CSV table of C-alpha atoms and ligand atoms in Angstrom, one decimal:
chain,number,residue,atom,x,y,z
A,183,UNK,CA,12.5,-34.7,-12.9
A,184,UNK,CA,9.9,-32.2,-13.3
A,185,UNK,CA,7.4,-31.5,-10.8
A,186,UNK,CA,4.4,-29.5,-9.3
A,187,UNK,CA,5.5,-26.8,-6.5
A,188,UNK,CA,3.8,-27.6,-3.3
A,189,UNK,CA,2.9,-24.1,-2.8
A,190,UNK,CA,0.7,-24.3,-6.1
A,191,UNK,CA,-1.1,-27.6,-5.0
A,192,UNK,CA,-1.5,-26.8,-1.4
A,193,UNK,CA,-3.6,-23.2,-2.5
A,194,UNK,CA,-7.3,-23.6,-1.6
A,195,UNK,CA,-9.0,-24.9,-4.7
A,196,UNK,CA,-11.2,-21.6,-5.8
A,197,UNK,CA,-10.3,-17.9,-6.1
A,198,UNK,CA,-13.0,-15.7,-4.1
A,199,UNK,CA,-14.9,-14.3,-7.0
A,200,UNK,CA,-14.9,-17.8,-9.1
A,201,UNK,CA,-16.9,-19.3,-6.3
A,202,UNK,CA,-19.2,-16.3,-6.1
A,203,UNK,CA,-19.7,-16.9,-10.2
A,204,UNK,CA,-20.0,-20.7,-9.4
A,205,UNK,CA,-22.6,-20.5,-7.3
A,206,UNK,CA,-24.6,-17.9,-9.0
A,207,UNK,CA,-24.7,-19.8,-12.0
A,208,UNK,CA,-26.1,-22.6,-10.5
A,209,UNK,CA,-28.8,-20.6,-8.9
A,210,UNK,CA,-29.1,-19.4,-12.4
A,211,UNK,CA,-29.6,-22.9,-13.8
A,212,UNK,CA,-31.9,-24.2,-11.1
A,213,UNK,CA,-34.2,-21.2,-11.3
A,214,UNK,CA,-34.0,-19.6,-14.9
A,215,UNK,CA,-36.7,-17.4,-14.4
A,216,UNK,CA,-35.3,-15.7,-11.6
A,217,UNK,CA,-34.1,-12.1,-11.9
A,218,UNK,CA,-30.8,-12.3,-10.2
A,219,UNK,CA,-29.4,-8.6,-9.3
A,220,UNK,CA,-25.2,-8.9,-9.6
A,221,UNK,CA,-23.7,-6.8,-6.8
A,222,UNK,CA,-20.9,-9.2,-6.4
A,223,UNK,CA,-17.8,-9.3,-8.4
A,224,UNK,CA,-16.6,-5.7,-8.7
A,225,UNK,CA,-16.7,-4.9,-12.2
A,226,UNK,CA,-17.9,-2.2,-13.8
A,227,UNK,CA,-21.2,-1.8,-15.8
A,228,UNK,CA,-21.2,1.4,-17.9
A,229,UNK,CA,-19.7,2.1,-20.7
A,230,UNK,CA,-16.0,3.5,-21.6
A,231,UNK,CA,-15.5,7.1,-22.2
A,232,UNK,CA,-16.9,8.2,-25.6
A,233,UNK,CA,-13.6,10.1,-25.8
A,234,UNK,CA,-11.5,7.0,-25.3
A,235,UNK,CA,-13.9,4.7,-27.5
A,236,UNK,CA,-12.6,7.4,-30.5
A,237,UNK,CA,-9.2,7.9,-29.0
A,238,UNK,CA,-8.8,3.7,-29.2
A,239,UNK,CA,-10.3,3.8,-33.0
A,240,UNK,CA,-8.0,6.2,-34.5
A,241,UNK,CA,-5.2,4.2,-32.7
A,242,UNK,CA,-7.0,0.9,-34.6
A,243,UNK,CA,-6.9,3.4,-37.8
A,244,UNK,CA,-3.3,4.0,-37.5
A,245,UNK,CA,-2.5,0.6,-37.6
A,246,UNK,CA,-3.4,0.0,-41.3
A,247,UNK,CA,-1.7,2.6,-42.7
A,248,UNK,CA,2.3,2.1,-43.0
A,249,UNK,CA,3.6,5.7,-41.7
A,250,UNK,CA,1.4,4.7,-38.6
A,251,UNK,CA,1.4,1.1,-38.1
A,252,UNK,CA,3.0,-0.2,-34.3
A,253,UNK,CA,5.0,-3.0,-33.5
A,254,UNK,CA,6.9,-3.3,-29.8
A,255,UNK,CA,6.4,-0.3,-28.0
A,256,UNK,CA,8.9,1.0,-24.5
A,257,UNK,CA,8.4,-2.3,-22.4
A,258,UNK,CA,7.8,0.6,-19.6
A,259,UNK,CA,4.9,2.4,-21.8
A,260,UNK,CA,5.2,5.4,-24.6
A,261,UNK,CA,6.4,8.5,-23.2
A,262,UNK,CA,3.3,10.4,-24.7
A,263,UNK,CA,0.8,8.4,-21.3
A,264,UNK,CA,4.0,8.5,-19.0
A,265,UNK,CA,4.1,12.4,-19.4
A,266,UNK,CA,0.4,12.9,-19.1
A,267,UNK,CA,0.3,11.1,-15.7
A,268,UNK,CA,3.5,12.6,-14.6
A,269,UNK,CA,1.3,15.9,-15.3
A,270,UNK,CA,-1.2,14.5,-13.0
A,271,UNK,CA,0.5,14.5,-10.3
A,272,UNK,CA,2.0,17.7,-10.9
A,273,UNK,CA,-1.8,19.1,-10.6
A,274,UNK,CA,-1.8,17.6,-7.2
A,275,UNK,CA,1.4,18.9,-6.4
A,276,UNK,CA,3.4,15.9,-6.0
A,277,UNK,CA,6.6,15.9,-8.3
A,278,UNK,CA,6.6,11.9,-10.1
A,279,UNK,CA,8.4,12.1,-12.9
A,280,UNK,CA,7.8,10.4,-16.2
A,281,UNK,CA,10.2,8.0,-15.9
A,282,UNK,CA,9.3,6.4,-12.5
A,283,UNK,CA,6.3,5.4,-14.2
A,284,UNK,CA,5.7,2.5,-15.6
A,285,UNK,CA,2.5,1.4,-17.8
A,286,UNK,CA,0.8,-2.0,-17.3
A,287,UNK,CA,-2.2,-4.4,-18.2
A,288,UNK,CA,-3.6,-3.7,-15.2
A,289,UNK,CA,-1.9,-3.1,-11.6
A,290,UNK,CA,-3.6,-7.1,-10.7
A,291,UNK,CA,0.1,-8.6,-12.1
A,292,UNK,CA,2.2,-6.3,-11.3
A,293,UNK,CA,1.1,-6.4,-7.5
A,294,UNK,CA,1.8,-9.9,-7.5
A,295,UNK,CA,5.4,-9.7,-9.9
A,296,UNK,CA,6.9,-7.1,-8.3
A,297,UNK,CA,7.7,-9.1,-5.0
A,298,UNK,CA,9.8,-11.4,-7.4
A,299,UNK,CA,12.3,-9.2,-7.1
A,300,UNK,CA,13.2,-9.3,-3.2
A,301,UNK,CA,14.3,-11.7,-0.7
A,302,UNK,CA,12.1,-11.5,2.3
A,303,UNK,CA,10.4,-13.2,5.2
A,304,UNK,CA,7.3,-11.2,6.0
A,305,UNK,CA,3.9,-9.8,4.6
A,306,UNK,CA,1.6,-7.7,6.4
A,307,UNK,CA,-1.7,-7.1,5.0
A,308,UNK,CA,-5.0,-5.1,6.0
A,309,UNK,CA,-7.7,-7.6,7.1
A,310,UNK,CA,-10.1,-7.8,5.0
A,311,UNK,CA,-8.1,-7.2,1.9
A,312,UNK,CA,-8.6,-7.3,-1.9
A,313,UNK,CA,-7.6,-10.9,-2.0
A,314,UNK,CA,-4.9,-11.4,-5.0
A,315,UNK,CA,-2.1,-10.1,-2.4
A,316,UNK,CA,-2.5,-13.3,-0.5
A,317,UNK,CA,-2.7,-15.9,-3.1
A,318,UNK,CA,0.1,-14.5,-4.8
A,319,UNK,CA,2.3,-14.6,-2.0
A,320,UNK,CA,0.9,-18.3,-1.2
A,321,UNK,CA,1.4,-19.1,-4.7
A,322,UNK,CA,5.2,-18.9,-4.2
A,323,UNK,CA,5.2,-20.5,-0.8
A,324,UNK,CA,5.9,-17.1,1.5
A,325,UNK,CA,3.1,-17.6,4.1
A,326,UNK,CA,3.5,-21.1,5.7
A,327,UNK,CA,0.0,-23.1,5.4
A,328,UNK,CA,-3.7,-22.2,5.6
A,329,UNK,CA,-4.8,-22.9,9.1
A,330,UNK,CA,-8.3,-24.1,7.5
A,331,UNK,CA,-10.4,-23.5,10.7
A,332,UNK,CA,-8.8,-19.7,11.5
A,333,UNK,CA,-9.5,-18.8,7.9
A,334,UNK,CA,-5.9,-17.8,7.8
A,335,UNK,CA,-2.5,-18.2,6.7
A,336,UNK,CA,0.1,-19.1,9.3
A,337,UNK,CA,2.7,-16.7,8.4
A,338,UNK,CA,1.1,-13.7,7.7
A,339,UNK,CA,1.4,-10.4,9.8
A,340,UNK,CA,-2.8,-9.5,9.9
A,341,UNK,CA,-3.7,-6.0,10.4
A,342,UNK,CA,-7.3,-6.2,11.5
A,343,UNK,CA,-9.6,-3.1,9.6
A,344,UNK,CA,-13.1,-3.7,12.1
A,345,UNK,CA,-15.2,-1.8,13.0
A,346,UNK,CA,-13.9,-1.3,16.8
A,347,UNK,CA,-10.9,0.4,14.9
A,348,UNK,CA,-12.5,2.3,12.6
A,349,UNK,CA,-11.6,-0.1,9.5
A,350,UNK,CA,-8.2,1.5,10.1
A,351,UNK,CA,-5.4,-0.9,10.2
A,352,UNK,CA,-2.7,-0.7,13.1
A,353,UNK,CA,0.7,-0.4,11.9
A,354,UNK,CA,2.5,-3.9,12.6
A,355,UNK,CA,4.0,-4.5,16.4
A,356,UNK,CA,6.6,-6.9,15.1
A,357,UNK,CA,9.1,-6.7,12.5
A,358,UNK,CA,7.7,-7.5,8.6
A,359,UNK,CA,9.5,-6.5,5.3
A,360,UNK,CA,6.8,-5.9,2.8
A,361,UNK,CA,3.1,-4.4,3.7
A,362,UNK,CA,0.3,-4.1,1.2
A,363,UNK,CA,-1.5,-1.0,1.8
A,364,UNK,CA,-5.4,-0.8,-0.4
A,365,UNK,CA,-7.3,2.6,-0.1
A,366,UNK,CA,-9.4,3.4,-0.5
A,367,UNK,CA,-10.0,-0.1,0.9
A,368,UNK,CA,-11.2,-2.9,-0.7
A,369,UNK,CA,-14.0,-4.4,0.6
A,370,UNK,CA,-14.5,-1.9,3.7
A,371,UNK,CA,-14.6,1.0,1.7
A,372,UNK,CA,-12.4,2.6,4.3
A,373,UNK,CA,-10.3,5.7,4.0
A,374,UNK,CA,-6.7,6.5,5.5
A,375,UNK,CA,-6.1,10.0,6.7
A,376,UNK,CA,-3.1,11.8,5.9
A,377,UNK,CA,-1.7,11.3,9.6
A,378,UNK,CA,-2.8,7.5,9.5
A,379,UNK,CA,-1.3,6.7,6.4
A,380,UNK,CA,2.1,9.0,7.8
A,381,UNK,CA,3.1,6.5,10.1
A,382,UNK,CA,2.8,3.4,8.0
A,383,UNK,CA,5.6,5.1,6.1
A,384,UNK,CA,7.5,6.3,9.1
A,385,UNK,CA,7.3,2.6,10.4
A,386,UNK,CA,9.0,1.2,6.6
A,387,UNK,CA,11.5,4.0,7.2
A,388,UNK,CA,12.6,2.7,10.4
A,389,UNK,CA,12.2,-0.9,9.9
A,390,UNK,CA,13.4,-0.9,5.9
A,391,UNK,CA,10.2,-2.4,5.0
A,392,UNK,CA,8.7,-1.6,1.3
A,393,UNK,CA,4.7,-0.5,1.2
A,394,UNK,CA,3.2,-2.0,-2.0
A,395,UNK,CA,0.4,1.2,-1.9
A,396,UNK,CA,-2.6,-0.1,-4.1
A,397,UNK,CA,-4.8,3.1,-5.3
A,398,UNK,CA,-7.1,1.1,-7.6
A,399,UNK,CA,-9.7,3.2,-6.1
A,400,UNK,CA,-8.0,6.8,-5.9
A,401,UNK,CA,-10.2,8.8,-8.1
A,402,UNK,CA,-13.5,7.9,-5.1
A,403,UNK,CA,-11.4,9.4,-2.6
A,404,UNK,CA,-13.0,12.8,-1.4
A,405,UNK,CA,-10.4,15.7,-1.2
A,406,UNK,CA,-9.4,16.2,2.0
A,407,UNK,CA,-7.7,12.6,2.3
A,408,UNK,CA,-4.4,11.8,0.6
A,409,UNK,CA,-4.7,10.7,-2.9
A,410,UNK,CA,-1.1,9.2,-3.2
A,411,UNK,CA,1.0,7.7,-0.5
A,412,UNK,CA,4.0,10.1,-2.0
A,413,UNK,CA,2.2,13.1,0.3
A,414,UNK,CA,3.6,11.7,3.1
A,415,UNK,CA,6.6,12.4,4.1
A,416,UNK,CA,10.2,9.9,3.4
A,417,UNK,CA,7.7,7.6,1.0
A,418,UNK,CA,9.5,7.9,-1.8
A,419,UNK,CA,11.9,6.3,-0.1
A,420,UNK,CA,10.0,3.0,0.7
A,421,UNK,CA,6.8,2.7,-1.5
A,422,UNK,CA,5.7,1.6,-4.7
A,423,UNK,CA,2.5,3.3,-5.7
A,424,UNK,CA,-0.3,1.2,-8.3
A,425,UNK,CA,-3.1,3.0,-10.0
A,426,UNK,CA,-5.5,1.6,-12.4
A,427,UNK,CA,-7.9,2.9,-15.0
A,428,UNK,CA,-10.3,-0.1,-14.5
A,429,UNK,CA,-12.6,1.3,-11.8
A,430,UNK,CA,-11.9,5.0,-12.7
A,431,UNK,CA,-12.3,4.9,-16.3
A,432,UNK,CA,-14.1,1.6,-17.1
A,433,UNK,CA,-10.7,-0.3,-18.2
A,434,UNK,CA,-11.7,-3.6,-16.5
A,435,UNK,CA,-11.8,-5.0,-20.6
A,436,UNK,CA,-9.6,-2.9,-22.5
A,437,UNK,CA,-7.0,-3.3,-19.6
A,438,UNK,CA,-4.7,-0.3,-18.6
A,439,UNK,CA,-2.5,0.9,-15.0
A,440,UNK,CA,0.7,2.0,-13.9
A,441,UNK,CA,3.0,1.6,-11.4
A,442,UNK,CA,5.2,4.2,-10.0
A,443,UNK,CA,8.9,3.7,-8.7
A,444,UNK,CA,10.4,6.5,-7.0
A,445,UNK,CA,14.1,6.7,-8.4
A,446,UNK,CA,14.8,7.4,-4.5
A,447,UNK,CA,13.4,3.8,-4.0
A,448,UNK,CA,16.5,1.7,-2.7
A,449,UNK,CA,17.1,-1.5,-1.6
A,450,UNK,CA,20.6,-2.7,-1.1
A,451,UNK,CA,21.7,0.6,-2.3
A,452,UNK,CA,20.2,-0.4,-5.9
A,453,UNK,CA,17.4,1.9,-7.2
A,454,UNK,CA,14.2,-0.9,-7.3
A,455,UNK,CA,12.8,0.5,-10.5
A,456,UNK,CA,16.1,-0.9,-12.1
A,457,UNK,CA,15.4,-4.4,-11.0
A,458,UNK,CA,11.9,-3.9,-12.1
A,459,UNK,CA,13.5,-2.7,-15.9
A,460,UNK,CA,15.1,-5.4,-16.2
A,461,UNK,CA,12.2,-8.1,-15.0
A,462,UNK,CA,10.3,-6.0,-17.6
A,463,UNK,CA,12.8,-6.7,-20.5
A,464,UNK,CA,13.0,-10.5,-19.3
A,465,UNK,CA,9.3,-11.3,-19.0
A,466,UNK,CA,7.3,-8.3,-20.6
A,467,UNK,CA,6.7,-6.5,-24.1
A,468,UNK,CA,4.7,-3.5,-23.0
A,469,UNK,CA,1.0,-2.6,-22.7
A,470,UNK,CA,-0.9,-2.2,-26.6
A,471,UNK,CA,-0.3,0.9,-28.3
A,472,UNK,CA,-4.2,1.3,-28.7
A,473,UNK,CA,-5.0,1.0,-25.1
A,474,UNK,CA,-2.3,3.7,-24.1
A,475,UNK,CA,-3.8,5.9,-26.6
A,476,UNK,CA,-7.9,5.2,-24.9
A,477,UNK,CA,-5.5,6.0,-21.6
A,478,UNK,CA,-4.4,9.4,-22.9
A,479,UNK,CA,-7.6,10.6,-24.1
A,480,UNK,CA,-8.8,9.6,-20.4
A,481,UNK,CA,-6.3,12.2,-19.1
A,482,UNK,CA,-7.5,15.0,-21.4
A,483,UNK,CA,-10.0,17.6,-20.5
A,484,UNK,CA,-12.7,16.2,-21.9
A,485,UNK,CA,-11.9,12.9,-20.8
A,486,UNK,CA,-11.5,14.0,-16.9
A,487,UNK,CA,-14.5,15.0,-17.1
A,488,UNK,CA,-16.2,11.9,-18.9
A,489,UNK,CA,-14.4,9.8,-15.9
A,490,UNK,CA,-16.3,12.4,-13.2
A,491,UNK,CA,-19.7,11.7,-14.3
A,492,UNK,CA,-19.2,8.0,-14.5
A,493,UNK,CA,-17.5,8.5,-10.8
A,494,UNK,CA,-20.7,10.3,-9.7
A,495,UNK,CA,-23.0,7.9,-11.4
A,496,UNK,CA,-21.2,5.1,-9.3
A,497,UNK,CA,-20.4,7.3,-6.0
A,498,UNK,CA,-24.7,8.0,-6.2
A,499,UNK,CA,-25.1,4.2,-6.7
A,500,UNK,CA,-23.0,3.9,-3.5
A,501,UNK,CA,-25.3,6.7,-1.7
A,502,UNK,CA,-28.2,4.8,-2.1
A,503,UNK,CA,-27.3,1.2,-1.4
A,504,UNK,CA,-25.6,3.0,2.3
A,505,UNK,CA,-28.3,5.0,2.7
A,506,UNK,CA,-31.1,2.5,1.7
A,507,UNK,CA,-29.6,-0.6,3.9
A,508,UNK,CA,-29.3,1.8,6.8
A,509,UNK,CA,-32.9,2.5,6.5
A,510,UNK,CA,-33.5,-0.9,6.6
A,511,UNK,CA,-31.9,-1.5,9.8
A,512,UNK,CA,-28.4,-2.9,8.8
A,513,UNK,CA,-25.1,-1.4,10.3
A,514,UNK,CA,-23.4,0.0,7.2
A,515,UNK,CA,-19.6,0.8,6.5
A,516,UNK,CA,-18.5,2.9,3.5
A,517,UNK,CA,-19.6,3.5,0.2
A,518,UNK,CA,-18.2,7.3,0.6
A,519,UNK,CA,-14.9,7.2,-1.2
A,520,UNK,CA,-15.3,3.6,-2.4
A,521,UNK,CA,-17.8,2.2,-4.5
A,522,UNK,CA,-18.4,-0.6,-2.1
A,523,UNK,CA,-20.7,-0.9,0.9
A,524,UNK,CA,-19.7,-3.0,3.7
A,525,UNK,CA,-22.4,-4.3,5.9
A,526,UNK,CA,-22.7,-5.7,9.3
A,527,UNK,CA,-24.3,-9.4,8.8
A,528,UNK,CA,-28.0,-9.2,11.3
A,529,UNK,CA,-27.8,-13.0,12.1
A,530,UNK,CA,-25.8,-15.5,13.3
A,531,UNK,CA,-24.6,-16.4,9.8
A,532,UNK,CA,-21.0,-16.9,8.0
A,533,UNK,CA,-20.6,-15.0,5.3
A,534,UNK,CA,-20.8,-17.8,3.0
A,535,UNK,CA,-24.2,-19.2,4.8
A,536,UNK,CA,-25.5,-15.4,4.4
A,537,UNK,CA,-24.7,-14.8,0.7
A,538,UNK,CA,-26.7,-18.6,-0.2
A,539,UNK,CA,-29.3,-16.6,1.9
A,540,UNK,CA,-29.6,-13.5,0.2
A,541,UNK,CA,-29.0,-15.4,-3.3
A,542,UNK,CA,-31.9,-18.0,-2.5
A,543,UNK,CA,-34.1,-15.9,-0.4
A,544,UNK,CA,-34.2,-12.3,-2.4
A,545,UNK,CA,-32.0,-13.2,-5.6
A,546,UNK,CA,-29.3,-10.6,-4.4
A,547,UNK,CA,-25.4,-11.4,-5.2
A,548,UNK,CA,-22.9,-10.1,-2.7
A,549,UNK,CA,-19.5,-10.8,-1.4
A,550,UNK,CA,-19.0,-12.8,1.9
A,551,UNK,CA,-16.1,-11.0,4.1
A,552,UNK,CA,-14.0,-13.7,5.1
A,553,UNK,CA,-13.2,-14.5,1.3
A,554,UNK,CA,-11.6,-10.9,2.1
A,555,UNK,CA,-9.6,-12.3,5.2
A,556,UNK,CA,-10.3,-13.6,8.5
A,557,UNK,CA,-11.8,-10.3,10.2
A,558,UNK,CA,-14.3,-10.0,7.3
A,559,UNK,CA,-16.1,-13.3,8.7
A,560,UNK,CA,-19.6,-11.3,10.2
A,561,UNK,CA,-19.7,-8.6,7.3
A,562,UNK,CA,-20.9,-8.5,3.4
A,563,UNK,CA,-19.9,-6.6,0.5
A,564,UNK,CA,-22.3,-4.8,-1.9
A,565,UNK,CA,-20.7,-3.1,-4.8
A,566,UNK,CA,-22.4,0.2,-6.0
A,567,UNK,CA,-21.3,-1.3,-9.9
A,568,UNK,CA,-24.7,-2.3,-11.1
A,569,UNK,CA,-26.8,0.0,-13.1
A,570,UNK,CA,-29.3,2.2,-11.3
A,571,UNK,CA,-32.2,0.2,-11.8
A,572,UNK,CA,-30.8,-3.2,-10.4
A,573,UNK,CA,-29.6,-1.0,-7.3
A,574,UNK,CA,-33.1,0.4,-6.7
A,575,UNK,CA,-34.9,-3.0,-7.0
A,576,UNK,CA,-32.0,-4.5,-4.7
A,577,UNK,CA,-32.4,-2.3,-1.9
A,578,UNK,CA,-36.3,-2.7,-2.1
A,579,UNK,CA,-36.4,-6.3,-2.0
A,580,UNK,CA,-34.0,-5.5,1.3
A,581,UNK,CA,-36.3,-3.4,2.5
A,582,UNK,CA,-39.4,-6.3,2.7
A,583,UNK,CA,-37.0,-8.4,3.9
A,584,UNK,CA,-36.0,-6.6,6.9
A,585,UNK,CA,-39.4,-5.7,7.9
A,586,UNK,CA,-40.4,-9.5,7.8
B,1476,PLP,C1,-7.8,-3.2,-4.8
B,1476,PLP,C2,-7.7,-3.7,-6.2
B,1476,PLP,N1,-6.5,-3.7,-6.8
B,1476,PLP,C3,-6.4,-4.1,-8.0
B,1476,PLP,C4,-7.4,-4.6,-8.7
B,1476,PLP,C5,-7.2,-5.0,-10.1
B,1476,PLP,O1,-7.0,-3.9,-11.0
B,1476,PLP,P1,-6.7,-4.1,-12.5
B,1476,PLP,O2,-8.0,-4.3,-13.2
B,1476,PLP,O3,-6.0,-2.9,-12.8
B,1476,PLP,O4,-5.9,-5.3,-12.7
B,1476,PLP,C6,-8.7,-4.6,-8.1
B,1476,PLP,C7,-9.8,-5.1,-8.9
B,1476,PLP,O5,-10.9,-5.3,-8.4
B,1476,PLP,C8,-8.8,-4.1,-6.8
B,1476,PLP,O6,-10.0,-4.1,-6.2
């Protein structure tokens, strides 16, 4: 007899960022007149690259005609983007090879699929943490039950980014087998340094744990902090590395990341990207043509700099919003090599109590913290994704607040 998995029913009811939409939009009904500034869900608001709009086109042009028409591509991605990125790295001076790369929709599924392929008994995650590592992981029962009044899940290992540590997570005391590593960090913004980041990996040497290293953010981090986990020392040895082109180069539609699998990346004595081949030919049939080609003209020269100015554009928004609130008397976190400002809620509130607040009160949408984890209970994300003119008007209507 078929039935449902408990892990599936037992999951609380509502993603983070469906509940944030939920309740906006009945703000939105109640009040239609209201001018409701979005500073909530993190996606992006300009447009793509001109140089991948044409770059996707020609692709779409190609298609019609018989010499260049596409059916399944390399379930791991065409060669032509796998190259370019390999060359990316190269610039940095980190050797990655073409074929330890492998292109995805998007690095969301493949940070949840790619612990399908190992046996193990514990996650450690920062706290607060982009949340889709924990419901994945609850999804297929690994992290015991929600303790509803901790705000937490019984069985995972919680590495608490606060402000008393500098938003940088301690490398676990006990023993844990796989550890999601985001930075820069989402929500805190936060930023590892090289050393910081050194001894999460010497820790997964010596305890044969694997880092699942999410860069969504890479291309905000400011140059003297590592860019890739792989300049550290031994982690090509224990880390998977995902980068996305959703927050760099406005892919949050078109859809487009990668995820890189050292060949040096063993478990059981079996290289993990071989594993991951053949989950790929099982469950996958590769990322569209079109969109690698948009990707490619994103790693061009013209394109690099394209993804810069809409970097800056965001990066400025970021400025402002930190610089604006800490005018305005908040304690602000942040918004340097992230595009999201984490603030320090001035009341007694939750984070759910303050973002009906701010949404009633002054028409602002946010993030609360604890969606993000336990130790974001007390703090509020603003993203720095809104066009300039919604930031401006947000931090004003701040301002007045304050000085009430
Ligand atoms: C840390 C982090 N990782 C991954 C993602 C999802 O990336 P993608 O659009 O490539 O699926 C997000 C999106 O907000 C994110 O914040």
């Amino acid at each position: 007899m078929i039935s449902c998995k408990k892990s599936y029913l037992n999951l609380p009811k509502k993603d983070l960022f469906e509940e944030v939409i939920r309740r906006t939009n009945a703000y939105k009904k109640a009040h239609p007149e209201a001018e409701v500034i979005k500073l909530g869900v993190g996606d992006v608001t300009r447009p793509l690259p001109l140089i991948v709009v044409e770059a996707v086109k020609k692709a779409m042009d190609e298609q019609a005609t018989e010499e260049g028409f596409k059916g399944y591509g390399p379930y791991e991605g065409y060669a032509f983007l796998r190259e370019a990125i390999s060359k990316e790295y190269e610039e940095k001076g980190l050797s990655v090879a073409s074929d330890e790369i492998f292109i995805n929709d998007g690095i969301k599924e493949d940070s949840g699929n790619i612990p399908e392929l190992f046996n193990y008994e514990t996650v450690a995650l920062c706290d607060p943490v982009y949340p889709a590592y924990v419901d994945c992981n609850a999804l297929e029962g690994k992290l015991g039950e929600f303790d509803f009044e901790k705000g937490a899940w019984k069985k995972v290992v919680y590495l608490p980014c606060i402000q008393e540590n500098g938003f940088v997570p301690p490398v676990p005391s006990s023993k844990v087998d796989l550890i999601y590593l985001c930075f820069p960090n989402n929500p805190t913004g936060a930023m590892l340094s090289k050393e910081e980041l050194q001894k999460f990996v010497d820790y997964a040497l010596e305890n044969d744990a694997l880092i699942l290293y999410d860069g969504a953010y890479e291309a905000y981090v400011e140059d003297e902090y590592p860019h890739s986990i792989y300049e550290c020392e031994g982690a090509k040895k224990c880390a998977i590395e995902l980068r996305s082109l959703s927050k760099d180069a406005g892919f949050t539609g078109l859809r487009l990341g990668y995820t890189v699998m050292p060949h040096e990346l063993k478990i059981d004595g079996v290289e993990v990207q071989a594993l991951w081949r053949r989950r790929l030919e099982a469950k996958y049939n590769g990322a569209p043509y079109i969109t690698q080609k948009g990707a490619l003209a994103r790693f061009s020269k013209e394109g690099k700099k394209e993804v810069k100015a809409l970097i800056s554009y965001y990066k400025e928004n970021a400025r402002l919003v930190s610089e604006g609130l800490k005018e305005a008397g908040f304690e602000v976190y942040g918004g340097v090599h992230s595009p999201y400002v984490w603030i320090r809620i001035p009341h007694e509130m939750t984070s759910w109590d303050f973002f009906d607040y701010l949404l009633n009160e002054l028409q602002i949408v946010g993030t609360p913290g604890s969606g993000f984890g336990p130790s974001g209970e007390g703090y509020f994300r603003l993203t720095a994704f809104g066009s300039r003119e919604n930031v401006l008007k947000a931090i004003k209507r701040l301002k007045e607040w304050k000085k009430k």
